[in-house]
Amino acid sequence: MGKTYQRIDGRLRAFIEAQPMFFTATAPLSGDGTVNLSPKGLRGSFAVLDEHTIAYLDFAGSNAETIAHLRENSRITLMWCAFSGPPSIVRVHGHGEPVFRDDPRWAELRRHFPDIDATRHGLRAIIVVRAGLIRDTCGYGVPLMTYDADRDLHGRRFAREDDASLSAYFAGKEHVATSIDGLPGLPLPLPPNPAT
C-alpha cells in the first residue's frame, strides 16, 4: 500500500503543498534523549525548493528542540496527513539544518515565503531539509477534519516584539538556548532581522 518516491514532484508535491499543517520529528543521538515531535502550521510558511529540498520557517516559541537536534545530528522526518479528501500520509526522511538570520543564504531563502510578514511571528530560523527517503502510506486511520483558518494568536503575540525584546524573551526561556537534554539550541542574542 505504501510507495517510495525518488523525488518530490507532480501529485506528491501538489499534495504536500496543499496541506494546512505538517509535523516534524527529531531526536538527539543519546539513547535516553528526548524525542521531539512538533506540529507546524501557518499557510505560506513551508516551501518545496526543488525535487529533493524542502524549507520551512521556524518561529518564536518556548523551546528549540528541533534546532538543537539538527545542530547535533541533522536527522529529521517531516509528515503530512490528508485530513480531507482521499486518505494519504506522506513522510520525508532526511537531513536538515537551521539557517540563521546572519547566514549569507538567509535573503535568498526568505524569498520562498512571500506571504509571510518578516516582522511578525518572531522568525528565528529557516529549516532546510534535504530528502533522503520519500514515502507515502494509505492514511486510512487519519480522521476527516475541516480546516477553518490559521490562528492569529501567534502573530498577534510576537508582532509586538523587536529584535532586542525577542532575544530577551528567548533568554528567559529555559529550553531555547539549550535543549531539554542540554544541547546547544538557538544562538543568542538573535542577529538583526534583515529587511527582506
PDB file of C-alpha atoms in Angstrom:
ATOM      1  CA  MET A   1       0.000   0.000   0.000  1.00  0.00           C
ATOM      2  CA  GLY A   2       2.942   2.348   0.531  1.00  0.00           C
ATOM      3  CA  LYS A   3       5.198   3.642  -2.226  1.00  0.00           C
ATOM      4  CA  THR A   4       8.720   5.066  -2.298  1.00  0.00           C
ATOM      5  CA  TYR A   5       9.441   8.107  -4.475  1.00  0.00           C
ATOM      6  CA  GLN A   6      12.686   9.345  -5.970  1.00  0.00           C
ATOM      7  CA  ARG A   7      11.704  12.996  -5.883  1.00  0.00           C
ATOM      8  CA  ILE A   8       9.102  15.475  -4.672  1.00  0.00           C
ATOM      9  CA  ASP A   9       7.176  16.400  -7.793  1.00  0.00           C
ATOM     10  CA  GLY A  10       3.834  16.071  -9.555  1.00  0.00           C
ATOM     11  CA  ARG A  11       0.967  14.700  -7.462  1.00  0.00           C
ATOM     12  CA  LEU A  12       3.199  14.244  -4.415  1.00  0.00           C
ATOM     13  CA  ARG A  13       4.330  17.861  -4.422  1.00  0.00           C
ATOM     14  CA  ALA A  14       0.784  19.116  -5.002  1.00  0.00           C
ATOM     15  CA  PHE A  15      -0.435  17.041  -2.057  1.00  0.00           C
ATOM     16  CA  ILE A  16       2.087  18.299   0.479  1.00  0.00           C
ATOM     17  CA  GLU A  17       1.813  21.904  -0.661  1.00  0.00           C
ATOM     18  CA  ALA A  18      -1.976  21.754  -0.225  1.00  0.00           C
ATOM     19  CA  GLN A  19      -1.885  20.632   3.421  1.00  0.00           C
ATOM     20  CA  PRO A  20      -2.517  23.352   6.032  1.00  0.00           C
ATOM     21  CA  MET A  21      -0.212  21.687   8.573  1.00  0.00           C
ATOM     22  CA  PHE A  22       2.579  19.162   8.894  1.00  0.00           C
ATOM     23  CA  PHE A  23       4.644  17.551  11.638  1.00  0.00           C
ATOM     24  CA  THR A  24       8.378  17.410  12.312  1.00  0.00           C
ATOM     25  CA  ALA A  25      10.207  14.753  14.332  1.00  0.00           C
ATOM     26  CA  THR A  26      13.811  14.864  15.559  1.00  0.00           C
ATOM     27  CA  ALA A  27      15.883  13.226  18.274  1.00  0.00           C
ATOM     28  CA  PRO A  28      19.313  13.594  19.846  1.00  0.00           C
ATOM     29  CA  LEU A  29      21.975  10.938  19.392  1.00  0.00           C
ATOM     30  CA  SER A  30      21.776   9.966  23.058  1.00  0.00           C
ATOM     31  CA  GLY A  31      19.715   6.820  23.571  1.00  0.00           C
ATOM     32  CA  ASP A  32      17.977   8.343  26.579  1.00  0.00           C
ATOM     33  CA  GLY A  33      17.492  11.757  24.961  1.00  0.00           C
ATOM     34  CA  THR A  34      14.119  13.372  24.358  1.00  0.00           C
ATOM     35  CA  VAL A  35      12.405  12.695  21.018  1.00  0.00           C
ATOM     36  CA  ASN A  36      10.681  15.822  19.749  1.00  0.00           C
ATOM     37  CA  LEU A  37       7.504  15.939  17.655  1.00  0.00           C
ATOM     38  CA  SER A  38       6.085  19.308  16.593  1.00  0.00           C
ATOM     39  CA  PRO A  39       3.030  20.424  14.609  1.00  0.00           C
ATOM     40  CA  LYS A  40       3.661  23.202  12.095  1.00  0.00           C
ATOM     41  CA  GLY A  41       1.022  25.434  10.574  1.00  0.00           C
ATOM     42  CA  LEU A  42       0.516  28.879   9.032  1.00  0.00           C
ATOM     43  CA  ARG A  43      -0.139  28.984   5.310  1.00  0.00           C
ATOM     44  CA  GLY A  44       2.886  30.187   3.388  1.00  0.00           C
ATOM     45  CA  SER A  45       5.498  29.096   5.954  1.00  0.00           C
ATOM     46  CA  PHE A  46       6.506  25.950   4.022  1.00  0.00           C
ATOM     47  CA  ALA A  47       8.059  25.632   0.558  1.00  0.00           C
ATOM     48  CA  VAL A  48       9.351  22.932  -1.776  1.00  0.00           C
ATOM     49  CA  LEU A  49      12.622  24.408  -3.069  1.00  0.00           C
ATOM     50  CA  ASP A  50      13.381  21.652  -5.563  1.00  0.00           C
ATOM     51  CA  GLU A  51      12.691  17.951  -6.083  1.00  0.00           C
ATOM     52  CA  HIS A  52      14.803  16.975  -3.059  1.00  0.00           C
ATOM     53  CA  THR A  53      14.776  20.063  -0.822  1.00  0.00           C
ATOM     54  CA  ILE A  54      12.124  21.486   1.496  1.00  0.00           C
ATOM     55  CA  ALA A  55      12.257  24.525   3.757  1.00  0.00           C
ATOM     56  CA  TYR A  56      10.026  25.954   6.446  1.00  0.00           C
ATOM     57  CA  LEU A  57      10.080  28.979   8.724  1.00  0.00           C
ATOM     58  CA  ASP A  58      10.928  28.415  12.383  1.00  0.00           C
ATOM     59  CA  PHE A  59       9.050  30.859  14.590  1.00  0.00           C
ATOM     60  CA  ALA A  60       9.327  32.008  18.181  1.00  0.00           C
ATOM     61  CA  GLY A  61       8.381  29.501  20.833  1.00  0.00           C
ATOM     62  CA  SER A  62       9.301  28.356  24.310  1.00  0.00           C
ATOM     63  CA  ASN A  63      11.608  25.545  23.099  1.00  0.00           C
ATOM     64  CA  ALA A  64      14.173  24.993  20.357  1.00  0.00           C
ATOM     65  CA  GLU A  65      14.411  21.195  20.312  1.00  0.00           C
ATOM     66  CA  THR A  66      14.324  20.846  16.526  1.00  0.00           C
ATOM     67  CA  ILE A  67      17.132  23.372  16.123  1.00  0.00           C
ATOM     68  CA  ALA A  68      19.211  21.657  18.821  1.00  0.00           C
ATOM     69  CA  HIS A  69      18.773  18.195  17.323  1.00  0.00           C
ATOM     70  CA  LEU A  70      19.572  19.394  13.810  1.00  0.00           C
ATOM     71  CA  ARG A  71      22.699  21.166  15.045  1.00  0.00           C
ATOM     72  CA  GLU A  72      23.819  17.938  16.709  1.00  0.00           C
ATOM     73  CA  ASN A  73      22.987  15.287  14.083  1.00  0.00           C
ATOM     74  CA  SER A  74      20.821  16.774  11.262  1.00  0.00           C
ATOM     75  CA  ARG A  75      18.252  13.910  11.248  1.00  0.00           C
ATOM     76  CA  ILE A  76      14.617  14.895  10.684  1.00  0.00           C
ATOM     77  CA  THR A  77      11.336  13.454   9.452  1.00  0.00           C
ATOM     78  CA  LEU A  78       8.501  15.582   8.069  1.00  0.00           C
ATOM     79  CA  MET A  79       4.962  14.208   7.815  1.00  0.00           C
ATOM     80  CA  TRP A  80       1.798  15.413   6.103  1.00  0.00           C
ATOM     81  CA  CYS A  81      -1.652  13.835   6.604  1.00  0.00           C
ATOM     82  CA  ALA A  82      -4.748  14.249   4.477  1.00  0.00           C
ATOM     83  CA  PHE A  83      -7.415  15.391   6.928  1.00  0.00           C
ATOM     84  CA  SER A  84      -9.784  15.910   3.994  1.00  0.00           C
ATOM     85  CA  GLY A  85     -10.147  14.298   0.587  1.00  0.00           C
ATOM     86  CA  PRO A  86      -8.610  10.918  -0.267  1.00  0.00           C
ATOM     87  CA  PRO A  87      -6.662   9.387   2.647  1.00  0.00           C
ATOM     88  CA  SER A  88      -2.881   9.675   2.431  1.00  0.00           C
ATOM     89  CA  ILE A  89       0.181  10.169   4.596  1.00  0.00           C
ATOM     90  CA  VAL A  90       3.499  11.378   3.176  1.00  0.00           C
ATOM     91  CA  ARG A  91       6.777  11.199   5.069  1.00  0.00           C
ATOM     92  CA  VAL A  92      10.076  12.766   4.062  1.00  0.00           C
ATOM     93  CA  HIS A  93      13.029  11.363   5.983  1.00  0.00           C
ATOM     94  CA  GLY A  94      16.174  13.395   5.568  1.00  0.00           C
ATOM     95  CA  HIS A  95      18.820  15.676   6.958  1.00  0.00           C
ATOM     96  CA  GLY A  96      18.236  19.286   7.822  1.00  0.00           C
ATOM     97  CA  GLU A  97      19.911  22.365   9.123  1.00  0.00           C
ATOM     98  CA  PRO A  98      18.761  25.585  10.714  1.00  0.00           C
ATOM     99  CA  VAL A  99      19.757  28.641   8.701  1.00  0.00           C
ATOM    100  CA  PHE A 100      20.002  31.648  10.998  1.00  0.00           C
ATOM    101  CA  ARG A 101      19.471  35.339  10.242  1.00  0.00           C
ATOM    102  CA  ASP A 102      23.176  36.091   9.815  1.00  0.00           C
ATOM    103  CA  ASP A 103      23.709  33.287   7.267  1.00  0.00           C
ATOM    104  CA  PRO A 104      24.514  34.536   3.724  1.00  0.00           C
ATOM    105  CA  ARG A 105      21.716  32.261   2.380  1.00  0.00           C
ATOM    106  CA  TRP A 106      19.040  33.964   4.518  1.00  0.00           C
ATOM    107  CA  ALA A 107      17.826  36.568   1.993  1.00  0.00           C
ATOM    108  CA  GLU A 108      17.552  34.062  -0.861  1.00  0.00           C
ATOM    109  CA  LEU A 109      15.703  31.532   1.293  1.00  0.00           C
ATOM    110  CA  ARG A 110      13.288  34.196   2.603  1.00  0.00           C
ATOM    111  CA  ARG A 111      12.169  34.863  -0.976  1.00  0.00           C
ATOM    112  CA  HIS A 112      10.442  31.461  -0.984  1.00  0.00           C
ATOM    113  CA  PHE A 113       7.956  32.747   1.629  1.00  0.00           C
ATOM    114  CA  PRO A 114       6.497  35.937   0.108  1.00  0.00           C
ATOM    115  CA  ASP A 115       3.221  35.745   2.046  1.00  0.00           C
ATOM    116  CA  ILE A 116       4.847  35.783   5.490  1.00  0.00           C
ATOM    117  CA  ASP A 117       5.478  39.201   7.035  1.00  0.00           C
ATOM    118  CA  ALA A 118       9.080  39.151   8.333  1.00  0.00           C
ATOM    119  CA  THR A 119       8.170  41.478  11.209  1.00  0.00           C
ATOM    120  CA  ARG A 120       5.653  39.065  12.739  1.00  0.00           C
ATOM    121  CA  HIS A 121       5.895  35.677  14.448  1.00  0.00           C
ATOM    122  CA  GLY A 122       9.435  36.110  15.826  1.00  0.00           C
ATOM    123  CA  LEU A 123      11.085  34.460  12.844  1.00  0.00           C
ATOM    124  CA  ARG A 124      14.311  32.972  14.186  1.00  0.00           C
ATOM    125  CA  ALA A 125      15.494  30.426  11.588  1.00  0.00           C
ATOM    126  CA  ILE A 126      14.697  28.758   8.302  1.00  0.00           C
ATOM    127  CA  ILE A 127      14.896  24.984   8.446  1.00  0.00           C
ATOM    128  CA  VAL A 128      16.207  23.451   5.213  1.00  0.00           C
ATOM    129  CA  VAL A 129      15.682  19.704   4.736  1.00  0.00           C
ATOM    130  CA  ARG A 130      17.312  17.501   2.106  1.00  0.00           C
ATOM    131  CA  ALA A 131      15.168  14.432   1.427  1.00  0.00           C
ATOM    132  CA  GLY A 132      16.757  11.010   1.744  1.00  0.00           C
ATOM    133  CA  LEU A 133      13.713   8.726   1.736  1.00  0.00           C
ATOM    134  CA  ILE A 134      10.285   9.824   0.470  1.00  0.00           C
ATOM    135  CA  ARG A 135       7.311   7.527   1.152  1.00  0.00           C
ATOM    136  CA  ASP A 136       3.556   7.588   1.257  1.00  0.00           C
ATOM    137  CA  THR A 137       1.116   5.300   3.048  1.00  0.00           C
ATOM    138  CA  CYS A 138      -2.652   4.857   2.955  1.00  0.00           C
ATOM    139  CA  GLY A 139      -3.753   7.130   5.804  1.00  0.00           C
ATOM    140  CA  TYR A 140      -6.913   5.093   6.396  1.00  0.00           C
ATOM    141  CA  GLY A 141      -6.687   5.728  10.148  1.00  0.00           C
ATOM    142  CA  VAL A 142      -6.419   9.531   9.826  1.00  0.00           C
ATOM    143  CA  PRO A 143      -9.739  11.195  10.746  1.00  0.00           C
ATOM    144  CA  LEU A 144     -11.592  13.597   8.499  1.00  0.00           C
ATOM    145  CA  MET A 145     -11.304  17.114   9.881  1.00  0.00           C
ATOM    146  CA  THR A 146     -12.133  20.529   8.491  1.00  0.00           C
ATOM    147  CA  TYR A 147      -9.563  23.303   8.164  1.00  0.00           C
ATOM    148  CA  ASP A 148     -11.206  26.597   9.068  1.00  0.00           C
ATOM    149  CA  ALA A 149      -8.337  29.080   9.250  1.00  0.00           C
ATOM    150  CA  ASP A 150      -4.904  29.725  10.727  1.00  0.00           C
ATOM    151  CA  ARG A 151      -4.997  31.064  14.258  1.00  0.00           C
ATOM    152  CA  ASP A 152      -3.868  34.672  14.550  1.00  0.00           C
ATOM    153  CA  LEU A 153      -2.692  34.427  18.160  1.00  0.00           C
ATOM    154  CA  HIS A 154       0.972  33.715  17.402  1.00  0.00           C
ATOM    155  CA  GLY A 155       1.276  36.640  15.007  1.00  0.00           C
ATOM    156  CA  ARG A 156      -0.512  38.994  17.395  1.00  0.00           C
ATOM    157  CA  ARG A 157       1.717  37.909  20.296  1.00  0.00           C
ATOM    158  CA  PHE A 158       5.085  38.232  18.557  1.00  0.00           C
ATOM    159  CA  ALA A 159       4.351  41.214  16.271  1.00  0.00           C
ATOM    160  CA  ARG A 160       4.878  43.482  19.272  1.00  0.00           C
ATOM    161  CA  GLU A 161       8.489  42.287  19.746  1.00  0.00           C
ATOM    162  CA  ASP A 162      11.590  43.840  18.235  1.00  0.00           C
ATOM    163  CA  ASP A 163      14.937  42.046  17.939  1.00  0.00           C
ATOM    164  CA  ALA A 164      16.128  43.111  21.391  1.00  0.00           C
ATOM    165  CA  SER A 165      12.928  42.163  23.218  1.00  0.00           C
ATOM    166  CA  LEU A 166      12.679  38.911  21.277  1.00  0.00           C
ATOM    167  CA  SER A 167      16.240  37.985  22.304  1.00  0.00           C
ATOM    168  CA  ALA A 168      15.343  38.819  25.908  1.00  0.00           C
ATOM    169  CA  TYR A 169      12.225  36.641  25.636  1.00  0.00           C
ATOM    170  CA  PHE A 170      14.290  33.719  24.349  1.00  0.00           C
ATOM    171  CA  ALA A 171      16.971  34.241  27.006  1.00  0.00           C
ATOM    172  CA  GLY A 172      14.273  33.972  29.670  1.00  0.00           C
ATOM    173  CA  LYS A 173      13.062  30.598  28.390  1.00  0.00           C
ATOM    174  CA  GLU A 174      14.774  27.559  29.849  1.00  0.00           C
ATOM    175  CA  HIS A 175      14.956  25.489  26.668  1.00  0.00           C
ATOM    176  CA  VAL A 176      15.688  27.883  23.826  1.00  0.00           C
ATOM    177  CA  ALA A 177      19.458  28.482  24.024  1.00  0.00           C
ATOM    178  CA  THR A 178      19.879  24.956  25.405  1.00  0.00           C
ATOM    179  CA  SER A 179      17.662  21.958  24.681  1.00  0.00           C
ATOM    180  CA  ILE A 180      15.885  19.787  27.243  1.00  0.00           C
ATOM    181  CA  ASP A 181      18.855  17.401  27.018  1.00  0.00           C
ATOM    182  CA  GLY A 182      21.486  20.148  27.298  1.00  0.00           C
ATOM    183  CA  LEU A 183      22.355  20.506  23.608  1.00  0.00           C
ATOM    184  CA  PRO A 184      23.107  23.913  22.066  1.00  0.00           C
ATOM    185  CA  GLY A 185      19.857  25.380  20.754  1.00  0.00           C
ATOM    186  CA  LEU A 186      19.158  28.814  19.311  1.00  0.00           C
ATOM    187  CA  PRO A 187      22.269  31.051  19.271  1.00  0.00           C
ATOM    188  CA  LEU A 188      21.578  34.207  21.276  1.00  0.00           C
ATOM    189  CA  PRO A 189      21.345  37.120  21.031  1.00  0.00           C
ATOM    190  CA  LEU A 190      19.478  36.977  17.735  1.00  0.00           C
ATOM    191  CA  PRO A 191      21.139  38.744  14.834  1.00  0.00           C
ATOM    192  CA  PRO A 192      19.009  41.593  13.464  1.00  0.00           C
ATOM    193  CA  ASN A 193      16.113  40.518  11.250  1.00  0.00           C
ATOM    194  CA  PRO A 194      17.175  41.574   7.739  1.00  0.00           C
ATOM    195  CA  ALA A 195      14.501  43.507   5.852  1.00  0.00           C
ATOM    196  CA  THR A 196      13.561  41.025   3.116  1.00  0.00           C
TER     197      THR A 196
END
